[in-house]
Coordinates of C-alpha atoms in Angstrom, one line a residue:
M1 CA 15.0 -24.8 -9.1
P2 CA 17.6 -22.0 -9.2
N3 CA 19.8 -21.6 -6.2
S4 CA 18.5 -19.2 -3.6
K5 CA 20.4 -15.9 -3.4
I6 CA 20.1 -15.9 0.4
E7 CA 20.3 -18.7 2.9
L8 CA 16.7 -19.6 3.8
P9 CA 15.6 -22.6 5.8
P10 CA 13.0 -25.0 4.4
I11 CA 9.6 -23.2 4.2
V12 CA 6.0 -24.4 4.1
L13 CA 3.6 -21.6 3.0
V14 CA -0.1 -22.4 3.8
I15 CA -2.5 -20.0 2.1
F16 CA -6.0 -19.8 3.5
G17 CA -8.2 -18.7 0.6
G18 CA -6.0 -20.5 -1.9
S19 CA -8.7 -20.7 -4.5
G20 CA -9.5 -17.0 -4.1
D21 CA -8.7 -13.9 -6.3
L22 CA -5.8 -12.6 -4.2
T23 CA -4.0 -15.9 -4.4
S24 CA -4.3 -16.3 -8.2
R25 CA -3.8 -12.6 -9.1
K26 CA -1.0 -11.6 -6.7
L27 CA 0.5 -14.3 -4.5
I28 CA 1.2 -17.0 -7.0
P29 CA 2.5 -14.7 -9.7
A30 CA 4.8 -13.1 -7.1
L31 CA 6.1 -16.5 -5.9
Y32 CA 6.6 -17.6 -9.5
N33 CA 8.8 -14.6 -10.2
L34 CA 10.7 -15.1 -7.0
F35 CA 11.3 -18.7 -8.2
L36 CA 12.6 -17.5 -11.6
D37 CA 14.9 -15.0 -9.9
G38 CA 16.3 -17.7 -7.6
W39 CA 15.0 -16.3 -4.3
L40 CA 13.1 -19.3 -3.0
P41 CA 14.8 -21.9 -0.8
E42 CA 15.7 -25.3 -2.2
R43 CA 13.0 -26.9 -0.1
F44 CA 9.8 -25.0 -0.5
M45 CA 6.1 -26.0 -0.4
I46 CA 2.9 -24.0 -1.2
I47 CA -0.3 -25.5 0.2
G48 CA -3.4 -23.7 -1.0
T49 CA -6.5 -24.3 1.1
G50 CA -10.1 -23.5 0.4
R51 CA -13.7 -24.8 0.8
T52 CA -13.9 -25.6 -2.9
E53 CA -13.5 -29.3 -3.8
M54 CA -10.6 -29.9 -6.3
D55 CA -7.5 -31.9 -6.7
D56 CA -3.9 -30.7 -7.1
Q57 CA -4.0 -30.6 -10.9
D58 CA -7.3 -28.6 -10.9
F59 CA -5.7 -26.1 -8.6
K60 CA -2.6 -25.8 -10.6
N61 CA -4.6 -25.3 -13.8
L62 CA -6.5 -22.5 -12.2
L63 CA -3.3 -20.8 -11.1
Y64 CA -1.6 -21.3 -14.4
E65 CA -4.3 -19.4 -16.3
K66 CA -4.2 -16.5 -13.9
A67 CA -0.4 -16.4 -13.8
K68 CA -0.3 -16.1 -17.5
Q69 CA -2.5 -13.1 -17.2
F70 CA -1.0 -11.3 -14.1
S71 CA 2.7 -12.3 -13.9
R72 CA 5.0 -9.5 -14.8
R73 CA 7.0 -11.9 -17.0
N74 CA 5.9 -14.5 -19.5
V75 CA 4.9 -17.8 -18.0
E76 CA 6.8 -20.5 -19.8
E77 CA 5.4 -24.1 -19.6
E78 CA 8.8 -25.7 -18.7
Q79 CA 9.5 -23.3 -15.9
W80 CA 5.9 -23.4 -14.7
S81 CA 6.0 -27.2 -14.6
I82 CA 9.0 -27.1 -12.3
F83 CA 7.5 -24.4 -10.1
S84 CA 4.1 -26.0 -9.9
S85 CA 5.6 -29.2 -8.5
Y86 CA 5.9 -27.2 -5.2
I87 CA 2.1 -26.4 -5.2
H88 CA -0.5 -28.6 -3.5
Y89 CA -4.2 -28.1 -2.5
M90 CA -6.1 -29.1 0.5
Q91 CA -9.9 -28.7 1.0
V92 CA -10.2 -26.9 4.3
D93 CA -13.1 -25.3 6.2
P94 CA -11.6 -22.5 8.4
S95 CA -14.4 -23.0 10.9
N96 CA -13.7 -26.7 11.4
L97 CA -11.0 -27.2 14.1
H98 CA -10.4 -30.8 12.9
D99 CA -9.1 -29.5 9.6
Y100 CA -6.2 -27.7 11.3
D101 CA -5.1 -31.1 12.7
I102 CA -5.0 -32.3 9.2
I103 CA -2.8 -29.3 8.1
K104 CA -0.5 -30.1 11.0
E105 CA -0.2 -33.7 9.9
R106 CA 0.6 -32.7 6.4
I107 CA 3.4 -30.3 7.6
S108 CA 4.8 -33.0 9.9
H109 CA 4.8 -35.5 7.0
I110 CA 6.7 -32.9 4.8
E111 CA 9.3 -32.4 7.6
E112 CA 9.8 -36.1 8.0
E113 CA 10.3 -36.4 4.2
W114 CA 12.8 -33.5 4.2
Q115 CA 14.3 -34.6 7.5
S116 CA 14.3 -31.0 8.6
K117 CA 12.1 -28.6 10.6
T118 CA 10.5 -25.9 8.5
I119 CA 9.4 -22.3 8.8
R120 CA 5.6 -22.4 8.7
I121 CA 4.0 -19.3 7.1
F122 CA 0.2 -19.0 7.4
Y123 CA -1.2 -16.5 4.9
Q124 CA -4.7 -15.2 5.5
A125 CA -6.0 -14.4 2.0
T126 CA -9.6 -14.6 3.2
P127 CA -12.1 -12.0 4.4
P128 CA -11.2 -10.2 7.6
D129 CA -14.1 -11.8 9.6
T130 CA -12.2 -15.2 9.3
V131 CA -9.1 -14.0 11.2
K132 CA -10.5 -15.0 14.6
E133 CA -11.4 -18.5 13.5
I134 CA -8.1 -19.1 11.7
V135 CA -6.1 -17.9 14.7
E136 CA -8.1 -20.1 17.1
G137 CA -7.8 -23.0 14.7
L138 CA -4.0 -22.7 14.5
K139 CA -3.9 -22.4 18.3
S140 CA -6.0 -25.6 18.7
A141 CA -3.6 -27.5 16.5
S142 CA -0.5 -26.1 18.3
L143 CA 0.7 -24.4 15.1
T144 CA 1.9 -21.3 16.8
D145 CA 5.5 -22.0 17.8
L146 CA 7.4 -18.7 18.3
K147 CA 10.5 -19.9 16.4
T148 CA 8.9 -21.6 13.5
T149 CA 5.5 -19.9 12.8
R150 CA 4.6 -16.7 11.1
I151 CA 1.2 -15.4 10.2
V152 CA 0.4 -12.9 7.4
L153 CA -2.7 -10.7 7.7
E154 CA -4.2 -8.7 4.8
K155 CA -5.9 -5.4 5.0
P156 CA -8.4 -4.2 6.1
F157 CA -7.2 -4.7 9.6
G158 CA -10.3 -3.7 11.4
H159 CA -13.3 -1.6 10.4
D160 CA -12.6 1.2 12.9
L161 CA -10.5 1.9 15.9
R162 CA -12.5 -0.3 18.3
S163 CA -12.5 -3.3 15.9
A164 CA -8.8 -2.9 15.2
I165 CA -8.0 -3.0 18.9
E166 CA -10.1 -6.1 19.3
L167 CA -8.5 -7.8 16.4
N168 CA -5.0 -7.0 17.7
R169 CA -6.0 -8.5 21.0
I170 CA -7.3 -11.7 19.4
V171 CA -4.1 -12.2 17.4
S172 CA -1.7 -11.1 20.1
E173 CA -3.2 -13.6 22.6
V174 CA -1.9 -16.4 20.3
F175 CA 1.1 -14.9 18.5
D176 CA 4.0 -12.7 19.5
E177 CA 4.2 -9.4 17.7
S178 CA 7.4 -10.6 16.0
Q179 CA 5.4 -13.4 14.3
I180 CA 2.7 -11.1 12.9
Y181 CA 3.0 -9.6 9.4
R182 CA 0.3 -7.1 8.6
I183 CA 0.6 -6.4 4.8
D184 CA 0.2 -3.1 3.2
H185 CA 1.2 -3.8 -0.4
Y186 CA 2.0 -0.1 -1.1
L187 CA 5.0 -0.4 1.2
G188 CA 6.5 -3.0 -1.1
K189 CA 6.6 -0.7 -4.1
E190 CA 10.1 0.2 -5.1
T191 CA 9.6 4.0 -5.2
V192 CA 7.9 4.0 -1.8
Q193 CA 10.9 2.1 -0.3
N194 CA 13.2 4.5 -2.2
I195 CA 11.8 7.4 -0.2
L196 CA 14.1 6.4 2.7
A197 CA 17.1 6.1 0.5
F198 CA 16.4 9.4 -1.2
R199 CA 16.1 11.2 2.2
F200 CA 18.8 9.5 4.3
A201 CA 21.5 8.5 1.8
N202 CA 21.8 12.0 0.2
A203 CA 23.2 14.9 2.1
L204 CA 21.6 17.3 -0.4
F205 CA 18.0 16.8 0.6
E206 CA 17.7 16.1 4.3
P207 CA 19.0 19.5 5.5
I208 CA 16.0 21.2 3.8
W209 CA 13.4 18.6 4.8
D210 CA 11.5 20.6 7.3
R211 CA 9.2 23.6 8.0
R212 CA 11.9 26.2 7.1
Y213 CA 12.0 25.2 3.5
I214 CA 8.9 23.1 2.7
D215 CA 5.6 24.9 2.2
H216 CA 3.4 21.8 2.1
V217 CA 3.2 18.2 1.0
Q218 CA 0.6 16.5 -1.3
I219 CA 0.1 12.8 -1.5
T220 CA -2.2 11.6 -4.2
V221 CA -3.5 8.1 -5.1
A222 CA -5.8 8.4 -8.2
E223 CA -7.5 5.3 -9.7
Q224 CA -9.1 5.4 -13.1
V225 CA -11.2 2.3 -12.4
G226 CA -14.4 2.2 -10.3
V227 CA -15.2 -0.5 -7.8
E228 CA -14.7 -3.2 -10.4
G229 CA -17.5 -5.4 -9.2
R230 CA -16.5 -5.1 -5.5
G231 CA -19.5 -3.0 -4.6
G232 CA -20.4 -5.4 -1.7
Y233 CA -17.0 -4.9 -0.1
Y234 CA -16.7 -1.2 -0.9
E235 CA -20.1 -0.4 0.6
H236 CA -18.6 -1.2 4.0
A237 CA -15.2 0.4 3.3
G238 CA -15.2 3.6 1.3
A239 CA -12.1 5.6 0.3
L240 CA -11.2 6.8 3.8
R241 CA -10.9 3.3 5.1
D242 CA -9.8 1.5 2.0
M243 CA -6.9 3.9 1.0
I244 CA -6.2 6.7 3.3
Q245 CA -6.2 4.9 6.7
N246 CA -3.4 2.6 5.5
H247 CA -1.7 3.4 2.2
L248 CA -1.6 7.2 2.3
L249 CA -0.9 7.5 6.0
Q250 CA 2.0 5.0 5.6
I251 CA 3.5 7.0 2.7
M252 CA 3.1 10.2 4.9
C253 CA 5.0 8.5 7.7
L254 CA 8.0 7.8 5.3
I255 CA 8.0 11.4 4.2
A256 CA 7.7 12.9 7.6
M257 CA 9.6 10.5 9.9
E258 CA 12.8 11.4 11.7
P259 CA 16.1 9.7 10.7
P260 CA 16.2 6.3 12.4
V261 CA 19.4 5.3 14.2
A262 CA 19.7 2.2 12.1
F263 CA 17.8 0.6 9.2
N264 CA 16.1 -2.2 11.1
A265 CA 12.5 -3.0 11.7
D266 CA 12.1 -1.6 15.3
E267 CA 13.9 1.7 14.5
V268 CA 12.0 2.4 11.3
R269 CA 8.6 1.4 12.8
N270 CA 9.3 3.5 15.9
R271 CA 10.0 6.6 13.9
K272 CA 6.8 6.0 11.8
I273 CA 4.7 5.7 15.0
D274 CA 6.1 8.9 16.2
V275 CA 4.7 10.6 13.2
L276 CA 1.2 9.2 13.7
R277 CA 1.2 10.1 17.3
A278 CA 2.1 13.7 16.4
V279 CA -0.8 14.2 14.0
R280 CA -3.0 16.9 15.3
N281 CA -6.4 15.7 16.4
I282 CA -9.3 17.0 14.4
P283 CA -12.3 18.1 16.5
E284 CA -15.5 16.7 15.1
E285 CA -17.1 20.1 14.8
D286 CA -14.2 21.2 12.5
V287 CA -14.1 18.1 10.3
H288 CA -15.6 20.1 7.4
L289 CA -12.5 22.4 7.5
F290 CA -10.0 19.4 7.2
A291 CA -11.8 16.8 5.1
A292 CA -13.8 16.5 1.9
R293 CA -15.6 13.5 0.5
G294 CA -17.2 12.6 -2.9
Q295 CA -18.9 9.9 -4.8
Y296 CA -18.7 9.4 -8.6
G297 CA -21.7 9.6 -10.9
P298 CA -21.9 8.5 -14.5
G299 CA -19.3 9.9 -16.8
W300 CA -16.7 9.1 -19.5
I301 CA -13.3 7.5 -19.1
E302 CA -11.1 7.1 -22.1
G303 CA -14.0 7.6 -24.5
K304 CA -16.3 5.0 -22.8
R305 CA -19.5 5.7 -20.9
V306 CA -19.2 4.4 -17.4
P307 CA -21.9 4.1 -14.7
G308 CA -22.0 6.0 -11.4
Y309 CA -21.2 4.3 -8.2
R310 CA -24.8 3.9 -7.2
Q311 CA -25.4 2.0 -10.5
E312 CA -22.7 -0.5 -9.7
P313 CA -23.6 -4.1 -8.7
K314 CA -24.3 -4.7 -5.0
V315 CA -24.4 -0.9 -4.3
S316 CA -27.4 0.7 -2.7
P317 CA -29.2 3.2 -5.0
N318 CA -29.0 5.7 -2.2
S319 CA -25.5 4.8 -1.0
P320 CA -23.7 7.4 1.2
T321 CA -20.3 5.6 0.7
E322 CA -17.6 7.9 -0.4
T323 CA -15.4 7.0 -3.4
F324 CA -13.2 10.0 -2.9
A325 CA -11.7 11.4 0.2
A326 CA -9.3 14.4 0.8
L327 CA -7.7 15.4 4.1
K328 CA -5.6 18.2 5.5
L329 CA -3.4 17.0 8.4
F330 CA -0.8 18.8 10.5
I331 CA 2.1 17.1 12.3
D332 CA 2.8 18.9 15.6
N333 CA 6.5 18.5 16.1
W334 CA 9.6 20.7 15.6
R335 CA 10.3 19.5 12.1
W336 CA 6.8 20.0 10.6
Q337 CA 5.0 22.5 12.8
G338 CA 2.6 24.5 10.6
V339 CA 3.3 22.5 7.4
P340 CA 0.0 21.1 5.9
F341 CA 0.0 17.5 4.5
Y342 CA -2.8 17.2 1.9
L343 CA -3.9 13.6 1.2
R344 CA -6.4 12.5 -1.4
S345 CA -7.6 9.4 -3.0
G346 CA -10.5 8.5 -5.3
K347 CA -11.9 6.1 -7.8
A348 CA -13.1 6.7 -11.4
L349 CA -10.8 9.7 -11.8
A350 CA -9.3 10.9 -15.0
Q351 CA -5.9 9.1 -14.7
N352 CA -4.1 6.4 -12.7
L353 CA -1.5 8.3 -10.7
T354 CA 0.2 7.8 -7.4
Q355 CA 2.5 10.8 -6.6
V356 CA 4.0 12.7 -3.7
I357 CA 4.7 16.4 -4.2
I358 CA 7.1 18.2 -1.9
Q359 CA 6.4 21.8 -2.5
L360 CA 9.2 24.1 -1.4
K361 CA 8.8 27.7 -0.2
P362 CA 9.5 30.5 -2.7
V363 CA 12.9 32.3 -2.6
P364 CA 12.9 35.0 0.1
H365 CA 13.6 37.7 -2.5
S366 CA 13.3 37.5 -6.3
L367 CA 16.0 39.3 -8.3
F368 CA 14.1 39.0 -11.6
S369 CA 11.3 41.1 -13.1
S370 CA 7.8 39.7 -13.4
S371 CA 8.2 39.7 -17.2
A372 CA 11.3 37.5 -16.9
S373 CA 9.5 34.9 -14.8
L374 CA 6.1 34.4 -16.3
D375 CA 6.3 30.7 -15.7
W376 CA 7.8 31.1 -12.3
Q377 CA 6.8 28.6 -9.5
P378 CA 8.5 27.5 -6.3
N379 CA 10.8 24.5 -6.6
R380 CA 9.4 21.1 -5.9
I381 CA 10.3 17.5 -5.6
E382 CA 8.0 15.0 -7.2
I383 CA 8.1 11.3 -6.3
D384 CA 6.2 9.2 -8.9
I385 CA 5.1 5.8 -7.5
Q386 CA 2.9 4.7 -10.4
P387 CA 2.4 4.3 -13.3
V388 CA 6.0 5.4 -14.0
E389 CA 8.4 5.0 -11.1
G390 CA 10.8 7.9 -10.6
I391 CA 11.8 11.1 -8.9
A392 CA 12.0 14.6 -10.4
L393 CA 13.2 18.0 -9.2
R394 CA 11.6 21.1 -10.7
F395 CA 13.9 24.1 -10.9
H396 CA 14.4 27.2 -12.9
V397 CA 16.9 28.0 -15.7
K398 CA 17.5 30.9 -18.1
Q399 CA 16.2 30.3 -21.6
P400 CA 18.6 30.8 -24.5
G401 CA 18.5 34.3 -25.9
M402 CA 19.6 37.9 -25.3
N403 CA 17.1 38.6 -22.6
M404 CA 16.8 37.2 -19.1
Q405 CA 13.8 34.9 -19.4
L406 CA 13.3 32.0 -16.8
S407 CA 11.9 28.6 -17.6
S408 CA 10.9 25.7 -15.3
Q409 CA 12.6 22.5 -16.1
Y410 CA 13.0 19.0 -14.6
M411 CA 16.0 17.1 -13.4
S412 CA 14.6 13.6 -13.4
F413 CA 15.4 10.0 -12.5
R414 CA 13.4 7.0 -13.8
Y415 CA 13.8 3.4 -12.7
S416 CA 13.3 2.0 -16.2
E417 CA 15.9 4.3 -17.8
A418 CA 18.5 4.0 -15.0
F419 CA 18.4 0.2 -14.5
H420 CA 16.8 -1.2 -17.6
V421 CA 14.9 -3.9 -15.6
A422 CA 11.4 -4.1 -14.4
P423 CA 11.2 -3.6 -10.7
P424 CA 9.7 -6.5 -8.7
E425 CA 6.1 -6.4 -7.8
A426 CA 5.2 -5.3 -4.3
Y427 CA 4.1 -8.7 -3.2
E428 CA 7.4 -10.2 -4.4
T429 CA 9.3 -8.0 -2.0
L430 CA 6.9 -8.5 0.9
L431 CA 6.6 -12.3 0.6
L432 CA 10.4 -12.5 0.5
D433 CA 10.6 -10.4 3.6
V434 CA 8.2 -12.7 5.4
M435 CA 10.4 -15.6 4.5
R436 CA 13.5 -13.7 5.8
G437 CA 11.7 -12.8 9.0
D438 CA 12.1 -9.0 8.3
T439 CA 9.2 -7.0 9.6
T440 CA 10.5 -3.6 8.5
L441 CA 7.8 -3.1 5.8
F442 CA 4.9 -4.4 7.8
M443 CA 2.6 -2.6 10.2
R444 CA 2.9 -3.1 13.9
A445 CA -0.2 -3.2 16.2
D446 CA 0.4 0.3 17.6
Q447 CA 0.8 1.7 14.0
V448 CA -2.6 0.3 13.0
E449 CA -4.4 1.7 16.0
C450 CA -2.8 5.1 15.7
A451 CA -3.8 5.3 12.0
W452 CA -7.4 4.5 12.9
H453 CA -7.2 7.1 15.6
V454 CA -6.2 9.8 13.1
I455 CA -9.3 9.2 10.9
T456 CA -11.8 8.3 13.7
P457 CA -13.3 11.9 14.1
I458 CA -13.8 12.0 10.3
L459 CA -15.5 8.6 10.2
N460 CA -17.8 9.6 13.1
V461 CA -19.0 12.8 11.4
W462 CA -19.4 11.2 7.9
Q463 CA -21.4 8.3 9.4
S464 CA -23.7 10.7 11.3
I465 CA -24.3 13.2 8.5
Y466 CA -25.9 12.0 5.2
P467 CA -24.3 13.5 2.1
V468 CA -27.1 15.3 0.3
D469 CA -24.9 16.2 -2.7
F470 CA -23.9 12.6 -3.7
P471 CA -22.9 11.9 -6.5
N472 CA -20.8 15.1 -6.6
Y473 CA -18.2 14.4 -9.3
A474 CA -18.5 12.8 -12.7
A475 CA -16.5 9.6 -13.5
G476 CA -13.4 10.7 -15.5
S477 CA -13.0 14.0 -13.7
W478 CA -10.6 15.0 -11.0
G479 CA -13.0 14.7 -8.1
P480 CA -15.5 17.0 -6.3
E481 CA -15.3 20.7 -6.0
S482 CA -15.2 20.4 -2.2
A483 CA -11.7 18.9 -2.5
D484 CA -10.5 21.9 -4.5
A485 CA -12.0 24.2 -1.9
L486 CA -10.2 22.3 0.9
I487 CA -6.8 23.3 -0.4
A488 CA -7.9 26.6 -2.0
Q489 CA -8.9 28.0 1.4
D490 CA -5.2 28.0 2.2
G491 CA -4.2 29.7 -1.1
R492 CA -2.9 26.5 -2.7
R493 CA -4.0 24.2 -5.4
W494 CA -3.8 20.5 -6.3
I495 CA -0.9 19.7 -8.5
W496 CA -1.4 17.1 -11.3
F497 CA 1.6 16.3 -13.4
Q498 CA 2.1 13.2 -15.4
P499 CA 5.6 11.7 -15.4
S500 CA 5.7 12.0 -19.2
E501 CA 5.9 15.8 -18.8
K502 CA 9.3 15.5 -16.9
V503 CA 11.6 15.6 -19.8

């Protein structure tokens, strides 16, 4: 194994749901790439657990096939053979307390063999309703030591505010907050993390990062795929819960937060919670003025006919679940008073695109005639998170020629062109941070609850009023007309620009 680039103690990673999709598609490919890059400690063990009966080799074969498909780099047999020697499987029923004693015995045996105590990481790659039984099982086997144990929880963390509070209570009765890592994989993306560097490492931008110069902010997460066979899950989630409550609100926090005193977990997370607490409450009677929802019907995506949401497997033929949600939020503090933040996310849209638009205000007085500036638009900063990672500034220049004619151009930065290396996948960054004990990119209990509080009035209204117009946008379009109306009522429009246009 390559030497670790950082000093890490011996680690045992136990994955509940080891035979599941998340483990094979995301976790193992991420760990394999960390291994190739020399980030794993010399003594490292992965124990996948699941109800399925199989031996170590069956488990490794399953992971190998998926790793070849989903790893960001080619999986070479020689390297995989070395890496897979650190992988083992245990048949475990999370509801059986005795099985946790067996896990403890296995870890104790490893520590005896290594003649060293280990950091024990318990990763919950299972449905949310298993959190309680896993936490109670770990407690019953005394696998909760403050110094040696960490627990990783996947989203969704709760189904609403009440369930999130209850889930936090269950976990916090057994684990200290410093041991709990609530994962939002969007926060592991390079460009999302780079928002902090862009804002706070450059004197050029932070002085204009407020209501005096910024007209509004748009945050978009557009997915071209539908529910991909996950209709059973999505029926209980919807776009508001699945994307906006966590991913988009977390990106908004990075855009809107005050400068932290230092780059450490407590400072960064304190500033993010300040943003969520400052979000203006939306009265339920005014939800229609601040939120729009949609559901995709049959349509065409890249020349292929695709079914509507209600025709997807495990979806009710009269489903009221939204596959598109758009919000207008205000942050009531000195920096952002009166600046709208428009958030939107949807499935079965025309393109895959995750983007933040910082729309600046127009110049106070234009010196140029209307004929000289036919293409004139206010300056804006565009942060592209996917599919191409980069940052661009749109500004105006004079076109060559004898007349004064303005043209909009881009000053752009792209990761692939600047560094000539593929950035690590989000799960690589987040898994390494768990091993390091760095909670900066993970959500704290109060963050989770505040995020649910922001969307609770919308959830209440949408659950109480049946959407009579569903489906209201065709697959392959840009979403429902109600989303366009939401922003148009303020005299603005949604901005769609592919990174390929920034040349």
